Amino acid sequence: MDRRGIRFRKILIDIARYWYILIIFAALGALAGWRLTVSYNKNVDKQIAEAEELRIKTEEEEKALAEDVVQELHYSRKSCEEKMTKEAMGKVLDAYYWYKDKQSRRDYIATSLYMQMDPYDCQCLYLKFRVLHPEPADASVYRSYIHGLVLYVNQLEMEKELADKLKLEISPYTLSEMISISDSGEYDDILQMTVYQSELTEGLTDAIKEAFIGYGEKLAELYPGYHLELMGTSKASIINKELISAQESQRTAITDDQTRIDTAVKKFGNMQKAYYNMLVNGTEKETITVVVQEGSKKKNSAAAEEEELPSKRKVLMMVILGGAAGIVVFIILVFFANMLSGRLMSDLDFSRIYGLKRLGIIIERRKKGMAGFLQKAEYPDAEGPDEFPYLKPVIRRLLEKQEISEAVLVSSKELSDKAGLETVLGELKNEGIDLALMENFPGEKDAVEKLVSGKAVILVEEMHSSRLNKIDRIVYFCRENEIPVLGAVGIVGAK
């Protein structure tokens, strides 16, 4: 048997012809994809759960190994003061004083109205006062009068009077930060007082004005002819660079204090730490926890690389891939079914396998609809069932070349439908060509003798039905007995 030829068109036609089987394969593939994906995802969930369980167990074991063996040491203030050296005590006191400084700064920031202001949006009230004096003014008396007014504000006298008079629950120093005064050298006889605005100072404007002018009148008893008058008030929003610097300075100082404390405490012995805690907490006794034995494995050690777990698959995607795989499998099966079939699958088999000339294809009954479309696609040049404009001249011309007028049509099986073939035989017989039909060779007793006595043979086989092994027998017999096989005719049955 020679090479077998299958047209790609034939594969497509068979796929379309057996579309319902294609759907079954696609459905089975999709079902297999779904089932395998569900099973795979369950296995992934199981692996993830097992990995998580192992991770928790490992962390617990590492935590147990990492725990240090500790011991509590109890100290009293009296025992520490008796046993510590002066040098050790001095270092503890230094750290404690730094701690006190840090706390004082924090308390100052928390209680100071000035430090709590927004330096980038500082609201100020300006009070301008004029100094009235005799002409010509004595320079030393003038400076003393002005100096007395400035000291009244800057030395907290005015703030104390206001706090006592108005019963303010703040320290005079806190109030003094919100009030400042300057005697501008370039403006003669002018004093400008700045009051930073807050909920407290906004209600003190009149009291401040009255207190300052009143003190000026009091000074006038010492400096006759000198008086104060209010020129006016104004408000402005400024960026207070001095406040920015003060806030930054306090924060930096707090950080520096804490750094010094931490550095000192790290060098302390157990007794020093206990005594330092007593000073800070104001207690008489303290307990220090010390490590007797460090854990064999620290918790902050480099963690082992985690096992990379597979990710779950998308069910819909795998269903689609399974369906596509089912379709591919079906196509492959169709291909091999054509290639490995023991039947006559294509008219190419006549030439590729047996080296016979294809004379034509007879269609016994033309189908309709999709079946008819596929039939026409598979056999585009087939003739029948009533007219044979091509097949008859081909057979007649073939016999004329052989200079014979008769031949035997041999088939390896009994043809299921031969009405079209008989039409061809009848029309050729009317033209003087005698063609004898011999089916199911060698079915009859004298079939071999008839074939041997014949002058030529034309093979007639039914497509998709005749078996190759039987056709082999006929072709081999003819060639062994030098009976010329002129060609082959394919029959497309009515079924």
Short mmCIF file of C-alpha atoms in Angstrom, two decimals:
data_model
loop_
_atom_site.label_atom_id
_atom_site.label_comp_id
_atom_site.label_asym_id
_atom_site.label_seq_id
_atom_site.Cartn_x
_atom_site.Cartn_y
_atom_site.Cartn_z
CA MET A 1 0.00 0.00 0.00
CA ASP A 2 1.47 3.37 -1.06
CA ARG A 3 1.14 6.74 0.62
CA ARG A 4 -2.35 7.76 1.46
CA GLY A 5 -3.53 11.24 0.58
CA ILE A 6 -6.11 13.18 2.60
CA ARG A 7 -7.28 16.62 1.60
CA PHE A 8 -7.58 19.25 4.34
CA ARG A 9 -10.98 20.01 2.88
CA LYS A 10 -12.01 16.42 3.59
CA ILE A 11 -11.06 16.85 7.28
CA LEU A 12 -13.17 20.00 7.55
CA ILE A 13 -16.08 18.32 5.83
CA ASP A 14 -15.97 15.37 8.23
CA ILE A 15 -15.82 17.77 11.19
CA ALA A 16 -18.89 19.59 9.92
CA ARG A 17 -20.63 16.29 9.11
CA TYR A 18 -20.14 15.00 12.63
CA TRP A 19 -20.72 18.34 14.41
CA TYR A 20 -22.70 16.67 17.19
CA ILE A 21 -19.69 14.52 18.06
CA LEU A 22 -17.56 17.69 18.04
CA ILE A 23 -19.94 19.24 20.59
CA ILE A 24 -19.74 16.09 22.73
CA PHE A 25 -15.91 16.22 22.71
CA ALA A 26 -15.96 19.95 23.54
CA ALA A 27 -18.40 19.33 26.39
CA LEU A 28 -16.33 16.43 27.70
CA GLY A 29 -13.18 18.57 27.49
CA ALA A 30 -14.89 21.46 29.32
CA LEU A 31 -16.18 19.04 31.96
CA ALA A 32 -12.70 17.55 32.37
CA GLY A 33 -11.20 21.06 32.62
CA TRP A 34 -13.76 22.04 35.28
CA ARG A 35 -13.29 18.85 37.27
CA LEU A 36 -9.49 18.95 37.13
CA THR A 37 -9.45 22.66 38.04
CA VAL A 38 -11.75 22.14 41.03
CA SER A 39 -9.61 19.24 42.19
CA TYR A 40 -6.41 21.23 41.62
CA ASN A 41 -7.74 24.28 43.52
CA LYS A 42 -8.79 22.07 46.43
CA ASN A 43 -5.28 20.65 46.50
CA VAL A 44 -3.83 24.19 46.45
CA ASP A 45 -6.14 25.20 49.35
CA LYS A 46 -4.94 22.15 51.24
CA GLN A 47 -1.28 23.03 50.60
CA ILE A 48 -1.86 26.63 51.69
CA ALA A 49 -3.62 25.49 54.86
CA GLU A 50 -0.82 23.02 55.63
CA ALA A 51 1.82 25.70 54.95
CA GLU A 52 0.01 28.16 57.23
CA GLU A 53 -0.29 25.54 59.95
CA LEU A 54 3.42 24.75 59.60
CA ARG A 55 4.28 28.47 59.69
CA ILE A 56 2.31 29.02 62.89
CA LYS A 57 3.88 25.95 64.48
CA THR A 58 7.36 27.09 63.44
CA GLU A 59 6.77 30.60 64.78
CA GLU A 60 5.58 29.20 68.09
CA GLU A 61 8.66 27.00 68.32
CA GLU A 62 10.94 29.90 67.42
CA LYS A 63 9.16 32.12 69.93
CA ALA A 64 9.71 29.53 72.64
CA LEU A 65 13.38 29.25 71.69
CA ALA A 66 13.78 33.02 71.50
CA GLU A 67 12.41 33.71 74.99
CA ASP A 68 15.12 34.67 77.44
CA VAL A 69 15.40 33.25 80.93
CA VAL A 70 14.89 36.26 83.21
CA GLN A 71 15.18 37.03 86.90
CA GLU A 72 13.65 39.85 88.95
CA LEU A 73 15.92 41.88 91.26
CA HIS A 74 14.30 43.96 94.02
CA TYR A 75 15.89 47.18 95.34
CA SER A 76 14.96 49.85 97.87
CA ARG A 77 16.02 53.50 97.87
CA LYS A 78 17.82 53.06 101.18
CA SER A 79 19.87 50.05 100.06
CA CYS A 80 20.86 51.79 96.84
CA GLU A 81 22.03 54.94 98.63
CA GLU A 82 24.05 52.83 101.08
CA LYS A 83 25.71 50.56 98.54
CA MET A 84 26.33 52.81 95.54
CA THR A 85 29.61 54.69 95.22
CA LYS A 86 29.63 58.48 94.92
CA GLU A 87 30.66 58.20 91.28
CA ALA A 88 27.81 55.82 90.46
CA MET A 89 25.35 58.02 92.39
CA GLY A 90 26.58 61.11 90.53
CA LYS A 91 25.96 59.53 87.15
CA VAL A 92 22.43 58.59 88.19
CA LEU A 93 21.77 62.13 89.45
CA ASP A 94 23.11 63.62 86.22
CA ALA A 95 20.66 61.50 84.23
CA TYR A 96 17.86 62.46 86.59
CA TYR A 97 18.62 66.19 86.22
CA TRP A 98 18.54 65.80 82.45
CA TYR A 99 15.20 64.08 82.86
CA LYS A 100 13.93 66.97 84.99
CA ASP A 101 15.15 69.47 82.40
CA LYS A 102 13.34 67.55 79.68
CA GLN A 103 10.12 67.43 81.68
CA SER A 104 10.39 71.16 82.48
CA ARG A 105 10.71 71.94 78.78
CA ARG A 106 7.70 69.77 77.98
CA ASP A 107 5.65 71.40 80.74
CA TYR A 108 6.70 74.81 79.47
CA ILE A 109 5.59 73.99 75.91
CA ALA A 110 2.31 72.57 77.23
CA THR A 111 1.45 75.57 79.44
CA SER A 112 2.92 78.50 77.51
CA LEU A 113 0.37 80.40 75.46
CA TYR A 114 3.22 81.87 73.43
CA MET A 115 4.76 78.50 72.53
CA GLN A 116 1.39 77.12 71.46
CA MET A 117 0.83 79.87 68.88
CA ASP A 118 1.13 79.27 65.14
CA PRO A 119 4.31 81.15 64.21
CA TYR A 120 3.27 81.36 60.55
CA ASP A 121 -0.03 83.06 61.38
CA CYS A 122 0.71 85.11 64.47
CA GLN A 123 -2.04 87.67 65.28
CA CYS A 124 -0.70 90.81 66.94
CA LEU A 125 -2.29 93.87 68.53
CA TYR A 126 -0.12 97.00 68.57
CA LEU A 127 -0.65 99.77 71.18
CA LYS A 128 1.19 103.02 70.43
CA PHE A 129 1.80 105.48 73.29
CA ARG A 130 3.20 108.99 73.17
CA VAL A 131 5.35 110.38 75.98
CA LEU A 132 4.44 114.00 76.83
CA HIS A 133 7.17 115.99 78.58
CA PRO A 134 8.25 119.58 79.29
CA GLU A 135 10.26 121.47 76.70
CA PRO A 136 13.14 121.41 76.65
CA ALA A 137 13.38 117.91 78.17
CA ASP A 138 16.29 116.92 80.35
CA ALA A 139 17.93 113.90 78.59
CA SER A 140 18.71 111.93 81.73
CA VAL A 141 15.23 112.46 83.15
CA TYR A 142 13.72 111.51 79.80
CA ARG A 143 15.72 108.24 79.65
CA SER A 144 14.85 107.38 83.26
CA TYR A 145 11.14 107.87 82.63
CA ILE A 146 11.23 105.71 79.49
CA HIS A 147 13.39 103.08 81.21
CA GLY A 148 10.94 102.88 84.10
CA LEU A 149 8.02 102.22 81.74
CA VAL A 150 9.92 99.46 79.89
CA LEU A 151 10.97 97.78 83.12
CA TYR A 152 7.38 97.87 84.33
CA VAL A 153 6.46 95.59 81.46
CA ASN A 154 9.62 93.50 81.11
CA GLN A 155 10.15 92.86 84.83
CA LEU A 156 6.69 91.23 85.19
CA GLU A 157 5.30 94.03 87.39
CA MET A 158 2.45 94.81 85.05
CA GLU A 159 1.73 91.08 84.51
CA LYS A 160 1.61 90.43 88.26
CA GLU A 161 -0.79 93.34 88.78
CA LEU A 162 -3.04 92.10 85.98
CA ALA A 163 -3.01 88.50 87.27
CA ASP A 164 -3.89 89.66 90.82
CA LYS A 165 -6.45 92.23 89.76
CA LEU A 166 -8.25 89.99 87.25
CA LYS A 167 -7.63 86.76 89.21
CA LEU A 168 -6.05 85.00 86.24
CA GLU A 169 -5.14 81.33 86.76
CA ILE A 170 -1.84 81.59 84.91
CA SER A 171 1.63 82.57 85.95
CA PRO A 172 2.78 86.16 85.32
CA TYR A 173 5.68 84.77 83.26
CA THR A 174 3.23 83.02 80.91
CA LEU A 175 1.41 86.33 80.47
CA SER A 176 4.66 88.27 80.03
CA GLU A 177 5.54 86.18 76.94
CA MET A 178 2.40 87.48 75.28
CA ILE A 179 3.31 91.16 75.92
CA SER A 180 6.42 93.00 74.77
CA ILE A 181 7.43 96.67 74.51
CA SER A 182 10.01 98.61 72.55
CA ASP A 183 11.11 102.26 72.53
CA SER A 184 12.05 102.92 68.94
CA GLY A 185 15.01 105.23 68.73
CA GLU A 186 13.94 106.58 65.37
CA TYR A 187 10.48 107.65 66.59
CA ASP A 188 10.84 110.25 69.30
CA ASP A 189 8.57 109.94 72.28
CA ILE A 190 6.87 106.80 70.89
CA LEU A 191 6.50 103.52 72.78
CA GLN A 192 4.96 100.53 71.02
CA MET A 193 3.54 97.61 72.96
CA THR A 194 2.86 94.30 71.16
CA VAL A 195 0.18 91.98 72.54
CA TYR A 196 0.03 88.53 70.91
CA GLN A 197 -3.60 87.62 70.48
CA SER A 198 -5.19 84.59 72.16
CA GLU A 199 -8.44 83.85 73.93
CA LEU A 200 -6.89 85.30 77.10
CA THR A 201 -5.16 88.44 75.83
CA GLU A 202 -8.02 89.53 73.54
CA GLY A 203 -9.99 90.41 76.69
CA LEU A 204 -7.09 92.20 78.39
CA THR A 205 -6.61 95.09 75.98
CA ASP A 206 -8.36 97.71 78.12
CA ALA A 207 -6.78 96.42 81.33
CA ILE A 208 -3.30 96.58 79.78
CA LYS A 209 -3.88 100.11 78.48
CA GLU A 210 -5.19 101.33 81.83
CA ALA A 211 -2.39 99.64 83.79
CA PHE A 212 0.35 101.09 81.56
CA ILE A 213 -1.05 104.63 81.50
CA GLY A 214 -1.68 104.41 85.25
CA TYR A 215 1.93 103.45 85.86
CA GLY A 216 3.02 106.37 83.70
CA GLU A 217 0.99 108.70 85.95
CA LYS A 218 2.61 107.11 88.99
CA LEU A 219 6.04 107.77 87.55
CA ALA A 220 4.99 111.37 86.91
CA GLU A 221 5.14 111.92 90.68
CA LEU A 222 8.89 111.39 90.37
CA TYR A 223 9.18 113.08 87.01
CA PRO A 224 6.87 116.12 87.01
CA GLY A 225 5.51 117.16 83.66
CA TYR A 226 5.75 113.65 82.13
CA HIS A 227 2.58 111.90 80.99
CA LEU A 228 1.43 109.05 78.66
CA GLU A 229 -1.33 109.05 76.10
CA LEU A 230 -2.61 106.31 73.76
CA MET A 231 -2.06 107.28 70.12
CA GLY A 232 -3.96 104.33 68.67
CA THR A 233 -4.17 100.59 68.10
CA SER A 234 -3.70 98.33 65.09
CA LYS A 235 -3.72 94.62 64.27
CA ALA A 236 -1.58 92.53 61.93
CA SER A 237 -0.85 88.92 61.04
CA ILE A 238 2.88 88.19 60.91
CA ILE A 239 5.38 85.36 60.60
CA ASN A 240 7.04 85.28 63.99
CA LYS A 241 10.62 84.18 63.31
CA GLU A 242 11.54 84.49 67.00
CA LEU A 243 8.76 82.06 67.92
CA ILE A 244 9.90 79.62 65.20
CA SER A 245 13.41 79.71 66.61
CA ALA A 246 12.16 79.30 70.20
CA GLN A 247 9.99 76.29 69.34
CA GLU A 248 12.79 74.61 67.40
CA SER A 249 15.22 75.31 70.22
CA GLN A 250 12.94 73.67 72.80
CA ARG A 251 12.33 70.59 70.65
CA THR A 252 16.05 70.20 69.96
CA ALA A 253 16.83 70.54 73.65
CA ILE A 254 14.25 67.86 74.54
CA THR A 255 15.79 65.50 71.97
CA ASP A 256 19.31 66.19 73.27
CA ASP A 257 18.22 65.57 76.86
CA GLN A 258 16.64 62.24 75.92
CA THR A 259 19.77 61.21 74.01
CA ARG A 260 21.97 61.96 77.01
CA ILE A 261 19.57 60.04 79.26
CA ASP A 262 19.50 57.00 76.98
CA THR A 263 23.27 56.96 76.65
CA ALA A 264 23.73 57.16 80.41
CA VAL A 265 21.09 54.54 81.26
CA LYS A 266 22.65 52.04 78.85
CA LYS A 267 25.83 52.16 80.92
CA PHE A 268 24.05 51.83 84.27
CA GLY A 269 24.30 48.72 86.37
CA ASN A 270 21.17 47.07 87.76
CA MET A 271 21.29 49.05 91.01
CA GLN A 272 21.77 52.33 89.16
CA LYS A 273 18.80 51.59 86.90
CA ALA A 274 16.63 50.78 89.90
CA TYR A 275 17.67 53.99 91.72
CA TYR A 276 17.10 56.07 88.57
CA ASN A 277 13.58 54.62 88.24
CA MET A 278 12.89 55.46 91.88
CA LEU A 279 13.89 59.09 91.29
CA VAL A 280 11.80 59.35 88.13
CA ASN A 281 8.73 57.55 89.50
CA GLY A 282 9.01 58.93 93.02
CA THR A 283 8.97 55.47 94.58
CA GLU A 284 10.90 53.84 97.41
CA LYS A 285 11.24 50.41 95.79
CA GLU A 286 11.81 49.19 92.22
CA THR A 287 12.16 45.81 90.52
CA ILE A 288 14.63 45.25 87.67
CA THR A 289 14.23 42.32 85.30
CA VAL A 290 17.56 40.94 84.09
CA VAL A 291 18.33 38.26 81.50
CA VAL A 292 19.97 35.23 83.08
CA GLN A 293 20.20 33.26 79.84
CA GLU A 294 19.51 34.51 76.36
CA GLY A 295 17.26 32.56 74.04
CA SER A 296 19.02 30.16 71.70
CA LYS A 297 17.40 31.72 68.67
CA LYS A 298 16.46 35.38 68.42
CA LYS A 299 13.10 36.31 66.97
CA ASN A 300 14.70 38.92 64.77
CA SER A 301 17.02 36.43 63.08
CA ALA A 302 16.79 36.05 59.33
CA ALA A 303 13.67 34.09 58.53
CA ALA A 304 13.97 31.01 56.38
CA GLU A 305 12.78 31.39 52.86
CA GLU A 306 9.14 30.53 52.57
CA GLU A 307 8.13 27.77 50.23
CA GLU A 308 6.60 29.14 47.08
CA LEU A 309 3.08 27.78 46.84
CA PRO A 310 1.20 27.28 43.57
CA SER A 311 -1.58 29.70 42.78
CA LYS A 312 -5.17 28.72 42.15
CA ARG A 313 -6.43 28.48 38.59
CA LYS A 314 -9.43 30.29 37.17
CA VAL A 315 -12.26 27.83 36.63
CA LEU A 316 -13.78 29.63 33.63
CA MET A 317 -10.47 29.84 31.80
CA MET A 318 -9.74 26.15 32.39
CA VAL A 319 -13.24 25.19 31.23
CA ILE A 320 -12.62 27.12 28.00
CA LEU A 321 -9.20 25.51 27.56
CA GLY A 322 -10.70 22.09 28.26
CA GLY A 323 -13.38 22.64 25.63
CA ALA A 324 -10.73 23.78 23.13
CA ALA A 325 -8.63 20.72 23.94
CA GLY A 326 -11.65 18.49 23.33
CA ILE A 327 -12.13 20.09 19.92
CA VAL A 328 -8.45 19.57 19.07
CA VAL A 329 -8.64 15.93 20.13
CA PHE A 330 -11.70 15.42 17.93
CA ILE A 331 -9.90 17.00 14.94
CA ILE A 332 -6.88 14.73 15.49
CA LEU A 333 -9.15 11.69 15.72
CA VAL A 334 -10.88 12.68 12.47
CA PHE A 335 -7.49 13.04 10.79
CA PHE A 336 -6.24 9.64 11.95
CA ALA A 337 -9.62 8.07 11.21
CA ASN A 338 -9.13 9.13 7.60
CA MET A 339 -5.48 8.15 7.49
CA LEU A 340 -5.82 4.77 9.19
CA SER A 341 -9.24 3.74 7.95
CA GLY A 342 -9.43 0.43 6.11
CA ARG A 343 -12.09 1.87 3.81
CA LEU A 344 -11.96 3.94 0.63
CA MET A 345 -12.12 7.46 2.11
CA SER A 346 -11.14 9.70 -0.79
CA ASP A 347 -10.80 9.61 -4.56
CA LEU A 348 -7.10 10.34 -3.93
CA ASP A 349 -6.82 6.73 -2.71
CA PHE A 350 -7.18 5.52 -6.30
CA SER A 351 -4.05 7.34 -7.43
CA ARG A 352 -2.00 7.49 -4.22
CA ILE A 353 -2.48 3.89 -3.13
CA TYR A 354 -3.06 1.99 -6.38
CA GLY A 355 -1.69 4.34 -9.02
CA LEU A 356 -4.99 4.22 -10.92
CA LYS A 357 -6.46 7.01 -12.93
CA ARG A 358 -9.57 8.52 -11.42
CA LEU A 359 -12.19 8.47 -14.15
CA GLY A 360 -15.01 10.13 -12.25
CA ILE A 361 -17.43 10.10 -9.34
CA ILE A 362 -21.06 9.04 -9.63
CA ILE A 363 -23.59 10.43 -7.12
CA GLU A 364 -26.57 8.12 -6.90
CA ARG A 365 -28.70 10.69 -5.06
CA ARG A 366 -28.04 14.35 -4.41
CA LYS A 367 -28.83 15.41 -0.87
CA LYS A 368 -30.37 18.71 0.28
CA GLY A 369 -29.62 21.21 2.99
CA MET A 370 -26.41 21.01 4.95
CA ALA A 371 -25.89 17.37 3.90
CA GLY A 372 -26.12 18.43 0.26
CA PHE A 373 -23.68 21.31 0.83
CA LEU A 374 -21.15 18.92 2.38
CA GLN A 375 -21.66 16.38 -0.39
CA LYS A 376 -20.99 19.00 -3.04
CA ALA A 377 -17.95 20.28 -1.14
CA GLU A 378 -16.46 16.78 -0.92
CA TYR A 379 -17.19 15.84 -4.55
CA PRO A 380 -17.33 19.13 -6.49
CA ASP A 381 -16.98 17.50 -9.94
CA ALA A 382 -19.23 14.44 -9.31
CA GLU A 383 -21.94 13.59 -11.84
CA GLY A 384 -25.36 12.05 -11.61
CA PRO A 385 -27.70 10.69 -10.93
CA ASP A 386 -29.26 11.40 -14.35
CA GLU A 387 -26.65 13.08 -16.54
CA PHE A 388 -23.01 12.11 -17.10
CA PRO A 389 -21.52 14.57 -19.60
CA TYR A 390 -17.95 13.89 -18.49
CA LEU A 391 -17.78 10.27 -17.37
CA LYS A 392 -19.16 8.68 -20.57
CA PRO A 393 -16.71 10.41 -22.96
CA VAL A 394 -13.81 9.61 -20.63
CA ILE A 395 -14.64 5.87 -20.60
CA ARG A 396 -15.35 5.79 -24.33
CA ARG A 397 -12.10 7.60 -25.19
CA LEU A 398 -10.16 5.35 -22.80
CA LEU A 399 -11.39 2.20 -24.54
CA GLU A 400 -10.74 3.67 -27.97
CA LYS A 401 -7.12 4.23 -27.01
CA GLN A 402 -6.90 0.57 -26.02
CA GLU A 403 -8.62 -0.33 -29.32
CA ILE A 404 -11.25 -2.34 -27.49
CA SER A 405 -15.02 -2.01 -27.19
CA GLU A 406 -15.64 -4.02 -24.09
CA ALA A 407 -14.38 -4.14 -20.49
CA VAL A 408 -15.31 -5.48 -17.09
CA LEU A 409 -16.39 -3.18 -14.27
CA VAL A 410 -15.22 -4.86 -11.07
CA SER A 411 -16.26 -3.97 -7.51
CA SER A 412 -15.00 -5.53 -4.29
CA LYS A 413 -18.49 -5.34 -2.75
CA GLU A 414 -22.09 -5.41 -3.69
CA LEU A 415 -23.03 -1.83 -4.53
CA SER A 416 -25.84 -0.46 -2.39
CA ASP A 417 -27.16 1.77 -5.15
CA LYS A 418 -26.19 1.50 -8.83
CA ALA A 419 -28.99 3.23 -10.73
CA GLY A 420 -26.67 5.96 -11.99
CA LEU A 421 -24.01 3.43 -12.95
CA GLU A 422 -26.51 1.35 -14.87
CA THR A 423 -27.58 4.52 -16.71
CA VAL A 424 -23.98 5.04 -17.82
CA LEU A 425 -23.64 1.38 -18.89
CA GLY A 426 -26.88 1.58 -20.86
CA GLU A 427 -25.95 4.76 -22.68
CA LEU A 428 -22.49 3.43 -23.54
CA LYS A 429 -23.99 0.14 -24.75
CA ASN A 430 -26.12 2.14 -27.15
CA GLU A 431 -22.86 3.57 -28.48
CA GLY A 432 -21.44 0.07 -29.06
CA ILE A 433 -19.43 -0.25 -25.86
CA ASP A 434 -20.13 -3.36 -23.82
CA LEU A 435 -19.33 -3.00 -20.12
CA ALA A 436 -20.06 -5.96 -17.84
CA LEU A 437 -20.53 -5.29 -14.11
CA MET A 438 -19.00 -7.79 -11.68
CA GLU A 439 -19.81 -7.11 -7.99
CA ASN A 440 -18.49 -8.59 -4.79
CA PHE A 441 -15.49 -10.09 -6.61
CA PRO A 442 -14.96 -13.03 -6.62
CA GLY A 443 -18.44 -13.83 -5.43
CA GLU A 444 -19.52 -15.95 -8.41
CA LYS A 445 -17.93 -19.30 -9.21
CA ASP A 446 -16.82 -18.32 -12.68
CA ALA A 447 -15.95 -14.71 -11.76
CA VAL A 448 -12.21 -15.30 -12.00
CA GLU A 449 -12.53 -16.93 -15.44
CA LYS A 450 -14.67 -14.04 -16.69
CA LEU A 451 -12.17 -11.52 -15.39
CA VAL A 452 -9.21 -13.35 -16.95
CA SER A 453 -10.99 -13.60 -20.27
CA GLY A 454 -11.77 -9.88 -20.23
CA LYS A 455 -9.70 -7.46 -22.25
CA ALA A 456 -9.58 -4.68 -19.63
CA VAL A 457 -10.82 -3.83 -16.15
CA ILE A 458 -12.30 -0.65 -14.68
CA LEU A 459 -12.47 -0.56 -10.88
CA VAL A 460 -15.82 0.58 -9.47
CA GLU A 461 -15.91 1.15 -5.71
CA GLU A 462 -18.32 2.72 -3.26
CA MET A 463 -16.85 5.67 -1.35
CA HIS A 464 -16.60 5.32 2.45
CA SER A 465 -17.77 1.71 2.15
CA SER A 466 -15.42 -0.42 0.04
CA ARG A 467 -12.57 -2.01 2.00
CA LEU A 468 -9.01 -1.49 0.90
CA ASN A 469 -7.90 -5.06 1.57
CA LYS A 470 -10.48 -6.36 -0.91
CA ILE A 471 -9.54 -3.72 -3.47
CA ASP A 472 -5.91 -4.77 -2.99
CA ARG A 473 -6.90 -8.31 -3.91
CA ILE A 474 -8.53 -7.23 -7.18
CA VAL A 475 -5.70 -4.91 -8.25
CA TYR A 476 -3.06 -7.51 -7.33
CA PHE A 477 -4.94 -10.22 -9.21
CA CYS A 478 -5.20 -8.11 -12.37
CA ARG A 479 -1.58 -7.10 -12.34
CA GLU A 480 -0.39 -10.65 -11.70
CA ASN A 481 -2.46 -11.86 -14.64
CA GLU A 482 -1.51 -8.92 -16.87
CA ILE A 483 -5.05 -7.66 -17.06
CA PRO A 484 -4.89 -3.89 -17.70
CA VAL A 485 -6.73 -1.82 -15.09
CA LEU A 486 -7.67 1.30 -17.02
CA GLY A 487 -8.90 3.40 -14.07
CA ALA A 488 -11.37 3.69 -11.26
CA VAL A 489 -14.83 5.13 -10.75
CA GLY A 490 -16.10 6.15 -7.32
CA ILE A 491 -19.74 5.62 -6.34
CA VAL A 492 -21.40 7.86 -3.77
CA GLY A 493 -24.30 5.78 -2.47
CA ALA A 494 -27.74 7.04 -1.66
CA LYS A 495 -27.28 6.50 2.10
#
